[in-house]
Coordinates of N, CA and C in Angstrom, one line a residue:
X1 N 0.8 -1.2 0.0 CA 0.0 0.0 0.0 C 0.9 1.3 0.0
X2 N 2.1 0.9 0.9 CA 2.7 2.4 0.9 C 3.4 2.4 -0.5
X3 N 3.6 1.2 -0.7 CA 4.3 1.3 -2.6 C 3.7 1.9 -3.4
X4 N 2.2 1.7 -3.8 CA 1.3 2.1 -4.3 C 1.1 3.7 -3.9
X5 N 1.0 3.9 -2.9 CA 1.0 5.3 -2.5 C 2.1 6.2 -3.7
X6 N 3.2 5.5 -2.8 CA 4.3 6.3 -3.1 C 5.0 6.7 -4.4
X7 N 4.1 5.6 -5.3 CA 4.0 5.5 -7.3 C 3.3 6.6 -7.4
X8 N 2.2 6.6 -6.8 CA 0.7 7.3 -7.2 C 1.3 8.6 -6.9
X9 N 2.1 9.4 -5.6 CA 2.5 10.7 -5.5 C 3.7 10.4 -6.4
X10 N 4.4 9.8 -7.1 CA 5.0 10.2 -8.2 C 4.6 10.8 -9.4
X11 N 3.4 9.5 -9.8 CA 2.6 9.9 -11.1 C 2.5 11.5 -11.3
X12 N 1.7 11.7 -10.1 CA 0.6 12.9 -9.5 C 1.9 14.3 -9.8
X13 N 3.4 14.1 -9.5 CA 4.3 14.9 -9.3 C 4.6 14.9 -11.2
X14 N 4.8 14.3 -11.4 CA 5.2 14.1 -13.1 C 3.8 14.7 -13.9
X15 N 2.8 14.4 -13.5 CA 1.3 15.1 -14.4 C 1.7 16.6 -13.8
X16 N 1.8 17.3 -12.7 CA 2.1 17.9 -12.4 C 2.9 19.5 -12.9
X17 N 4.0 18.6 -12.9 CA 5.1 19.3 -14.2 C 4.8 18.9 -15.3
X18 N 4.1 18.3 -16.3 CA 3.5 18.6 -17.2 C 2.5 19.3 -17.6
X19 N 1.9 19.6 -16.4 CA 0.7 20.8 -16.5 C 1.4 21.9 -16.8
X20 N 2.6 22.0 -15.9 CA 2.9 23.7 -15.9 C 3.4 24.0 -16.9
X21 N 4.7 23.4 -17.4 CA 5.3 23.3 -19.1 C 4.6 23.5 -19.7
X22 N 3.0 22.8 -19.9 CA 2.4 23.0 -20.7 C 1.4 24.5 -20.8
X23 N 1.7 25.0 -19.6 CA 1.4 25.7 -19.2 C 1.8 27.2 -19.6
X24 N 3.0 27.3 -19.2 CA 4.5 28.0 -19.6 C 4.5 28.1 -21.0
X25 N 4.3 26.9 -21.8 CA 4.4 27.0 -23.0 C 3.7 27.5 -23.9
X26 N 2.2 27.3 -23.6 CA 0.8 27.8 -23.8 C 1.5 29.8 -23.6
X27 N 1.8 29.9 -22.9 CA 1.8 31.3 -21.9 C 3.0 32.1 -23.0
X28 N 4.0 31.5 -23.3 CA 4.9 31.7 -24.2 C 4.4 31.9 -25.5
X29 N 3.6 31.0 -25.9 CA 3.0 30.8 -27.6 C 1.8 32.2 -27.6
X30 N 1.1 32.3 -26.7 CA 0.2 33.6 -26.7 C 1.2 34.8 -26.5
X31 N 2.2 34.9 -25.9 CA 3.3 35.7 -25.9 C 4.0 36.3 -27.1
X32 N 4.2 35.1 -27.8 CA 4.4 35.3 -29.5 C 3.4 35.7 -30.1
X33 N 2.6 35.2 -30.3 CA 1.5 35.9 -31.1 C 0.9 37.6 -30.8
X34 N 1.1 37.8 -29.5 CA 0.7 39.3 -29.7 C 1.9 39.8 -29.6
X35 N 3.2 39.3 -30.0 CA 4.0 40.4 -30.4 C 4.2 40.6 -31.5
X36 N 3.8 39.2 -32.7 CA 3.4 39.4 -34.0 C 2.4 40.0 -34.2
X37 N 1.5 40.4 -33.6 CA 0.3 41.3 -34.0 C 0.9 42.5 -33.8
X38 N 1.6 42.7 -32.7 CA 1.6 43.8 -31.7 C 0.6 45.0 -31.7
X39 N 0.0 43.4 -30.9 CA -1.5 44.2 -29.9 C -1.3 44.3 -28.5
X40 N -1.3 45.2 -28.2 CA -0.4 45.8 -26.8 C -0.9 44.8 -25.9
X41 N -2.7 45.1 -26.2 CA -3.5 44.7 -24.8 C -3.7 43.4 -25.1
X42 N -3.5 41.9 -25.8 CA -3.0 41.2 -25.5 C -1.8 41.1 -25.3
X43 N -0.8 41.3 -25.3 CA 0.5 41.2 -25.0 C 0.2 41.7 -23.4
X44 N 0.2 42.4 -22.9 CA -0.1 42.4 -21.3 C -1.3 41.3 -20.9
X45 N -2.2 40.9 -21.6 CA -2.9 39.5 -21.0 C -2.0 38.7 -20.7
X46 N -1.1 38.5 -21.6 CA 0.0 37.1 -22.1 C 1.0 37.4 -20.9
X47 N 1.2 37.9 -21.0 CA 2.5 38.8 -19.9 C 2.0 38.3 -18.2
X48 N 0.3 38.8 -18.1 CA 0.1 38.2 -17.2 C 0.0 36.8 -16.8
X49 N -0.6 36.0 -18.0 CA -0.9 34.6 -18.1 C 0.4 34.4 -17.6
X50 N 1.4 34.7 -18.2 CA 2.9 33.6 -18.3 C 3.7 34.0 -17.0
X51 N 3.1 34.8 -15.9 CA 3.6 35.4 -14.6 C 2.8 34.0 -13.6
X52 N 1.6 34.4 -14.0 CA 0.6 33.2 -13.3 C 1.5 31.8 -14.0
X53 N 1.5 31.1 -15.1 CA 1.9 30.2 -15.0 C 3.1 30.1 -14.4
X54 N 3.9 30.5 -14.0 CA 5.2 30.9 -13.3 C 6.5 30.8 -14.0
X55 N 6.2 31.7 -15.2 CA 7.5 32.1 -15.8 C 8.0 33.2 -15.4
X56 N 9.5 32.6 -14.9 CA 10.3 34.1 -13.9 C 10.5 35.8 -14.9
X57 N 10.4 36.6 -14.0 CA 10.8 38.0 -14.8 C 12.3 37.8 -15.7
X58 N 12.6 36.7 -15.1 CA 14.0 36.8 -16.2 C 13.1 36.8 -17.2
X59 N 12.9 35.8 -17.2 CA 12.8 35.0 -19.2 C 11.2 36.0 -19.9
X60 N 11.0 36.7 -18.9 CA 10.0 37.7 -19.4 C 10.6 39.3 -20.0
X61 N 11.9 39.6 -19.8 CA 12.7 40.6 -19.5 C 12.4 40.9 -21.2
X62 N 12.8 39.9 -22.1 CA 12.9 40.5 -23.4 C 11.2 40.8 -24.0
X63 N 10.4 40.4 -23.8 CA 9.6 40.6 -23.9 C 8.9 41.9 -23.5
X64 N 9.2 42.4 -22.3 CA 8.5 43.5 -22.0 C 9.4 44.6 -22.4
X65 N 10.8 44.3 -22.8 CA 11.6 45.2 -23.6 C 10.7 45.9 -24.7
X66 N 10.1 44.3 -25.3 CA 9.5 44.6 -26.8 C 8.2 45.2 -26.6
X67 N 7.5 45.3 -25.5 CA 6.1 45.5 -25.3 C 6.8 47.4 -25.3
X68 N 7.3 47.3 -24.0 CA 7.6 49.1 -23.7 C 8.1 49.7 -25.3
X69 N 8.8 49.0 -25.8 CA 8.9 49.9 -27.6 C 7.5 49.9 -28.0
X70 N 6.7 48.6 -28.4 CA 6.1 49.0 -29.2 C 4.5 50.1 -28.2
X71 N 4.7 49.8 -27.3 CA 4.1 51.3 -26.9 C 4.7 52.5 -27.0
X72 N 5.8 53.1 -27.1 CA 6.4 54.2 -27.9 C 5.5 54.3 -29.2
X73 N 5.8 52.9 -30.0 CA 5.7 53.6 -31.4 C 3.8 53.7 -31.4
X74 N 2.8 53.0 -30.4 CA 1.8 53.3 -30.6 C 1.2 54.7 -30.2
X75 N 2.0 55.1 -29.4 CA 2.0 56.4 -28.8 C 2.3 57.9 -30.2
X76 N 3.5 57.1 -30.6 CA 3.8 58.2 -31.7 C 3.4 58.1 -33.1
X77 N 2.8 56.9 -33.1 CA 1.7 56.6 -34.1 C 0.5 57.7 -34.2
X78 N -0.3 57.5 -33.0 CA -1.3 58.1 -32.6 C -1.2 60.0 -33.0
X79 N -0.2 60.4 -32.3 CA 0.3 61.8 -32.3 C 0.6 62.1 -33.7
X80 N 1.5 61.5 -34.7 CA 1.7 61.8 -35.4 C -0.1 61.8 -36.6
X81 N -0.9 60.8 -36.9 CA -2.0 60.5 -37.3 C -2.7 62.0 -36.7
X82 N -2.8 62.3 -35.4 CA -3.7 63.4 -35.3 C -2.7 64.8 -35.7
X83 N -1.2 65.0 -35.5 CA -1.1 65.7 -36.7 C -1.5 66.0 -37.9
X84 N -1.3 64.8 -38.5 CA -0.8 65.1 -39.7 C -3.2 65.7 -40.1
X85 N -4.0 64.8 -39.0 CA -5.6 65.3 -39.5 C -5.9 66.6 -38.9
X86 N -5.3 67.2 -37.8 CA -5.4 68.5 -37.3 C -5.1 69.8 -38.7
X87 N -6.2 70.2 -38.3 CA -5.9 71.7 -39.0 C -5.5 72.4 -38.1
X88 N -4.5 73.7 -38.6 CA -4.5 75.0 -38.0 C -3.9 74.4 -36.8
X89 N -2.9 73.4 -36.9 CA -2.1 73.3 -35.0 C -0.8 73.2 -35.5
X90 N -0.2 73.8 -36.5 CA 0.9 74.5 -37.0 C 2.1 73.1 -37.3
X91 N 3.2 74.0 -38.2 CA 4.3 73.1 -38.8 C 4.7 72.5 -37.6
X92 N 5.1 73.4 -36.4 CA 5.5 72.8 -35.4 C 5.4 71.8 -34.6
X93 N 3.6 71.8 -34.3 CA 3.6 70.6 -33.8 C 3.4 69.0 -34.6
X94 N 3.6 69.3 -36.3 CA 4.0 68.6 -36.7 C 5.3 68.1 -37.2
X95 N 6.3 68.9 -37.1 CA 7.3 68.5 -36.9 C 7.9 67.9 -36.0
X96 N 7.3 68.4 -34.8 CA 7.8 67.1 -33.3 C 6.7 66.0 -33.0
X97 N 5.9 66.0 -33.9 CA 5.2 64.5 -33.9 C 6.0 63.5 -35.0
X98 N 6.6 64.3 -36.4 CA 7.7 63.5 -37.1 C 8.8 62.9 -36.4
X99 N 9.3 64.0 -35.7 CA 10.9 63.6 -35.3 C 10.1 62.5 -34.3
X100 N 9.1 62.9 -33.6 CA 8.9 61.2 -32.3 C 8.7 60.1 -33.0
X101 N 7.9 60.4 -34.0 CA 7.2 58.9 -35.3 C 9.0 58.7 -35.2
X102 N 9.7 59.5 -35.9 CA 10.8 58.5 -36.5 C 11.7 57.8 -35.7
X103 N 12.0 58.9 -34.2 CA 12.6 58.1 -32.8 C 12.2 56.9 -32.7
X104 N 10.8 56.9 -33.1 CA 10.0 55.6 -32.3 C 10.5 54.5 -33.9
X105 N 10.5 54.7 -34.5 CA 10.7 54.0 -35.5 C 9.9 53.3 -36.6
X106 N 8.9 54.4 -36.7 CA 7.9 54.0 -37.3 C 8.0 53.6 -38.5
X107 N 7.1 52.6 -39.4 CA 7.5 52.2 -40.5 C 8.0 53.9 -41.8
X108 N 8.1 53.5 -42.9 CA 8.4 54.5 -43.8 C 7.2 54.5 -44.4
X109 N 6.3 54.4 -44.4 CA 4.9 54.9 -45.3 C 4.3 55.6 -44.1
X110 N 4.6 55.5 -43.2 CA 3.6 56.2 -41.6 C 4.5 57.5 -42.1
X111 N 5.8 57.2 -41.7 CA 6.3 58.7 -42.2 C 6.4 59.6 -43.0
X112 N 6.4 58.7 -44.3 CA 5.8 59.9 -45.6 C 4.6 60.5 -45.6
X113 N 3.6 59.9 -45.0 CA 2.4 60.7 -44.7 C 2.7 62.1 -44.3
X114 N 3.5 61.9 -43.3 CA 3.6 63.1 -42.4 C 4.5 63.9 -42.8
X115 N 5.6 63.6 -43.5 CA 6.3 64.2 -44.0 C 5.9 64.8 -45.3
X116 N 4.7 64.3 -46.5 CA 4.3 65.2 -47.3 C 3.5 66.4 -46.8
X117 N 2.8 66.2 -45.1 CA 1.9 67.2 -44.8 C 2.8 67.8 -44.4
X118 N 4.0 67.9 -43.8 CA 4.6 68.8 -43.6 C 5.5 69.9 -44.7
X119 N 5.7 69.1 -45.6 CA 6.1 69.6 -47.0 C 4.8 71.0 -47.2
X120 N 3.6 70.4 -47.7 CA 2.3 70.8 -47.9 C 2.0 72.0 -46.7
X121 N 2.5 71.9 -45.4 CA 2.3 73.3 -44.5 C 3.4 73.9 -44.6
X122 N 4.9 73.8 -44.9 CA 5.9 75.0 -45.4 C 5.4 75.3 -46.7
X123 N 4.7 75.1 -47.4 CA 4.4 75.8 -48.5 C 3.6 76.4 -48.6
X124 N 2.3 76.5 -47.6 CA 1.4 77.3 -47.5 C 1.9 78.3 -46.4
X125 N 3.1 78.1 -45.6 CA 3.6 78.7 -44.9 C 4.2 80.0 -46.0
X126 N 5.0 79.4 -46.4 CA 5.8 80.2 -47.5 C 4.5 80.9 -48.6
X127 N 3.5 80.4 -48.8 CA 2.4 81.4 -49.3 C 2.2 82.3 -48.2
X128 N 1.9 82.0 -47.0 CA 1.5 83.3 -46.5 C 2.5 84.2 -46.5
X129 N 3.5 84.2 -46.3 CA 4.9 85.2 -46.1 C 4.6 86.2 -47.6
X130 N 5.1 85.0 -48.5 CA 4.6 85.9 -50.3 C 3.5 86.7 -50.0
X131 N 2.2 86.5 -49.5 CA 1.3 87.5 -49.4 C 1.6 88.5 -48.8
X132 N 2.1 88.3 -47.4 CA 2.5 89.4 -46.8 C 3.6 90.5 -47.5
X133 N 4.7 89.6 -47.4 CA 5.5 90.7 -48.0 C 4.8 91.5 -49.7
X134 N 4.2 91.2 -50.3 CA 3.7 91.4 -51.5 C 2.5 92.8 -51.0
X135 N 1.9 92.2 -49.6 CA 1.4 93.5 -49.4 C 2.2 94.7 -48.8
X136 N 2.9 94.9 -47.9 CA 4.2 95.7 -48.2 C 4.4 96.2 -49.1
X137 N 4.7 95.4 -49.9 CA 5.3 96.2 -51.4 C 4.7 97.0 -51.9
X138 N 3.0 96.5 -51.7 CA 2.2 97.2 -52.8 C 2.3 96.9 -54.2
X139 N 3.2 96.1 -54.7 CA 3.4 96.0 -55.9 C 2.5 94.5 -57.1
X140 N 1.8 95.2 -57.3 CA 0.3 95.1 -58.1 C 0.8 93.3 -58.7
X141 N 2.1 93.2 -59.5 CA 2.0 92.0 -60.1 C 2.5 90.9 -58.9
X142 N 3.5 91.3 -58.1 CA 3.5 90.6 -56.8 C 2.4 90.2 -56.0
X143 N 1.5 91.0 -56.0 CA 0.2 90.4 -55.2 C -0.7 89.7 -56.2
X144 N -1.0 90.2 -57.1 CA -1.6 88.8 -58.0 C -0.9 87.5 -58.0
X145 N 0.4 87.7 -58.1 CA 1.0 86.1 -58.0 C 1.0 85.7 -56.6
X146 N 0.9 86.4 -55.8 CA 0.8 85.9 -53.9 C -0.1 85.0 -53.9
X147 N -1.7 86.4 -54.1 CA -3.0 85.4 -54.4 C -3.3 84.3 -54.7
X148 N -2.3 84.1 -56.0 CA -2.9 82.7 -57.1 C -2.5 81.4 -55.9
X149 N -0.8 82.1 -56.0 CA 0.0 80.7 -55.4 C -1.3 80.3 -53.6
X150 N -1.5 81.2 -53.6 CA -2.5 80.6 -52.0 C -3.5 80.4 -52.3
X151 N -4.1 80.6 -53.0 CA -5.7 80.0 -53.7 C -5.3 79.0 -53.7
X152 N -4.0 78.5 -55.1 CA -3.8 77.1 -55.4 C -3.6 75.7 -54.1
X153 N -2.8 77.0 -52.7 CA -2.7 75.7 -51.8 C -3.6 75.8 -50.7
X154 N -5.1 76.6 -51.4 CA -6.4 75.9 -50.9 C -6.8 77.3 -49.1
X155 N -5.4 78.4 -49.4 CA -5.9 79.3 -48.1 C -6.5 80.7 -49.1
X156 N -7.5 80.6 -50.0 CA -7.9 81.9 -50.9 C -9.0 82.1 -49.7
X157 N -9.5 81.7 -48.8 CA -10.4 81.9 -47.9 C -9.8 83.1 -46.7
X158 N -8.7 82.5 -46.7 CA -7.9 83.2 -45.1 C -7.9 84.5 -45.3
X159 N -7.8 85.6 -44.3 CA -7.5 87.0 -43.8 C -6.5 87.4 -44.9
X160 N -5.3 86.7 -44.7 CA -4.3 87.1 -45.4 C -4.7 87.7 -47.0
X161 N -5.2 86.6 -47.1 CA -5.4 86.4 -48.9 C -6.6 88.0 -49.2
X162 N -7.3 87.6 -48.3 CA -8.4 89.0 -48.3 C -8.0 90.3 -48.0
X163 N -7.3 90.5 -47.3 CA -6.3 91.4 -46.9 C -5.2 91.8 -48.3
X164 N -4.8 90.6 -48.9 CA -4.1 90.9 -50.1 C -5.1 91.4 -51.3
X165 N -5.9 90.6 -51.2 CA -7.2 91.7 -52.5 C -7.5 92.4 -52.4
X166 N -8.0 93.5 -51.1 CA -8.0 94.6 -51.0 C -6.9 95.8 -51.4
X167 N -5.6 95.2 -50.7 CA -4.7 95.9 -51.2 C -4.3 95.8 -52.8
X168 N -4.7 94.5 -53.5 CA -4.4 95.0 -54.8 C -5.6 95.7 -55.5
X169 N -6.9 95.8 -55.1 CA -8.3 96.7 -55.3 C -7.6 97.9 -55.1
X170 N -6.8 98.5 -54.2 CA -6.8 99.8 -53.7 C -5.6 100.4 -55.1
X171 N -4.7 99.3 -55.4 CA -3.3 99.5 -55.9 C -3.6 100.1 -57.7
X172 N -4.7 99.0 -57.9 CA -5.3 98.8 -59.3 C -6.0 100.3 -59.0
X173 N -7.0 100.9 -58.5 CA -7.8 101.8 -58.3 C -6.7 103.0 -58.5
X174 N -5.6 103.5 -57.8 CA -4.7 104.2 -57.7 C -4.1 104.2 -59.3
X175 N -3.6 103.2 -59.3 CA -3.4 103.1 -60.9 C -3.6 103.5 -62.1
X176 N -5.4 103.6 -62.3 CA -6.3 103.7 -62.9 C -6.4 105.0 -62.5
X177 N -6.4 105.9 -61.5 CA -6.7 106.9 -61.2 C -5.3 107.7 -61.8
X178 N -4.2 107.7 -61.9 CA -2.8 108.0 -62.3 C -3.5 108.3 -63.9
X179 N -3.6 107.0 -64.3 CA -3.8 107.0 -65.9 C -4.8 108.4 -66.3
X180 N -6.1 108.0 -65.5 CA -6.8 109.3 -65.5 C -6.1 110.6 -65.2
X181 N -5.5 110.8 -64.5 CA -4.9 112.2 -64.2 C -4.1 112.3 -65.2
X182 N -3.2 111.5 -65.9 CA -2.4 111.7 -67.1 C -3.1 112.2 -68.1
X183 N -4.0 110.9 -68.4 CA -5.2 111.3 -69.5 C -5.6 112.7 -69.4
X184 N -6.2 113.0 -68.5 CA -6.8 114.5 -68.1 C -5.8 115.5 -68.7
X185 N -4.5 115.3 -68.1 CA -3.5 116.1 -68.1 C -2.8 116.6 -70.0
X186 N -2.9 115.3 -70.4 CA -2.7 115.6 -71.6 C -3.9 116.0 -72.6
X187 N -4.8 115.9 -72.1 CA -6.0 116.4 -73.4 C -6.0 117.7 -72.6
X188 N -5.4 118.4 -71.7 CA -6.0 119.7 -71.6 C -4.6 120.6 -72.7
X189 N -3.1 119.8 -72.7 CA -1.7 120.1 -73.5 C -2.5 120.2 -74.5
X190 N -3.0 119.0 -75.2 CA -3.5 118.8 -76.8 C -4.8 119.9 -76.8
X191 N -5.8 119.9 -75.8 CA -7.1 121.0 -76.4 C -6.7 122.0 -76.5

């Protein structure tokens, strides 16, 4: 009987440790998988599962290396994405949503997104400047071309642009009023 016993708490010890391996292993294979998805929030289920099955923080160490990156890059995913859909929150704050996308290491098509919008807001940048200084100038063919080039990159709506048609309304008006005082001036020489 005690032989019998003493088999039986062997068995019981051997099923045992095959639960937990199987266990551990299970906990590992779901571990893999959400770092191939990298889906955060299973990867922290998995993380937990494989703590409960009693896989030590060692052998967990590289994994949560990989989880803390790829929360970075979800993080600068995110920021960069609402850059690049924000209007009117300036080059700047998408320039430091670029540089974190690229820290983080985001793929190259995430970045070209952001990097053509950023292309696309120094150019409208550089339109509004051309308008401005063009109104300065006052100079009639300078502000038609200010105009166009900002219509074309979609701000013919803005202050600026309105602000520049007025001043070339006033410029053209002046103009026209010159020519008439010429005119005037010379038909009274010739009458």
């Amino acid at each position: 009987c005690a032989e019998s016993s003493n088999l039986y708490a062997v068995e019981l010890e051997h099923a045992r440790r095959a639960f937990d391996m199987e266990r551990k292993a299970g906990a590992r294979a779901r571990i893999k998988e959400a770092e191939r998805a990298r889906d955060v929030g299973r990867w922290y289920v998995a993380i937990g599962e494989a703590k409960h099955a009693g896989l030590s923080p060692h052998h967990l160490q590289d994994t949560m290396r990989a989880l803390a990156a790829e929360e970075v890059r979800v993080t600068a995913r995110a920021r960069l994405k609402q850059a690049v859909r924000g209007s009117g929150q300036g080059e700047e704050t998408l320039r430091s949503a670029l540089a974190n996308a690229e820290a983080a290491r985001l793929d190259s098509e995430e970045l070209e997104v952001g990097r053509a919008k950023l292309v696309r807001e120094q150019e409208r940048s550089s339109a509004r400047l051309a308008l401005h200084q063009a109104c300065l100038s006052r100079d009639t063919v300078a502000l038609q071309s200010s105009i166009a080039v900002a219509v074309s990159f979609g701000i013919g709506n803005d202050e600026e642009v309105v602000a520049a048609d007025r001043v070339l309304c006033e410029e053209k008006q002046k103009a026209a009023a010159r020519i008439g005082l010429k005119d005037a001036g010379l038909g009274k020489v010739l009458g």
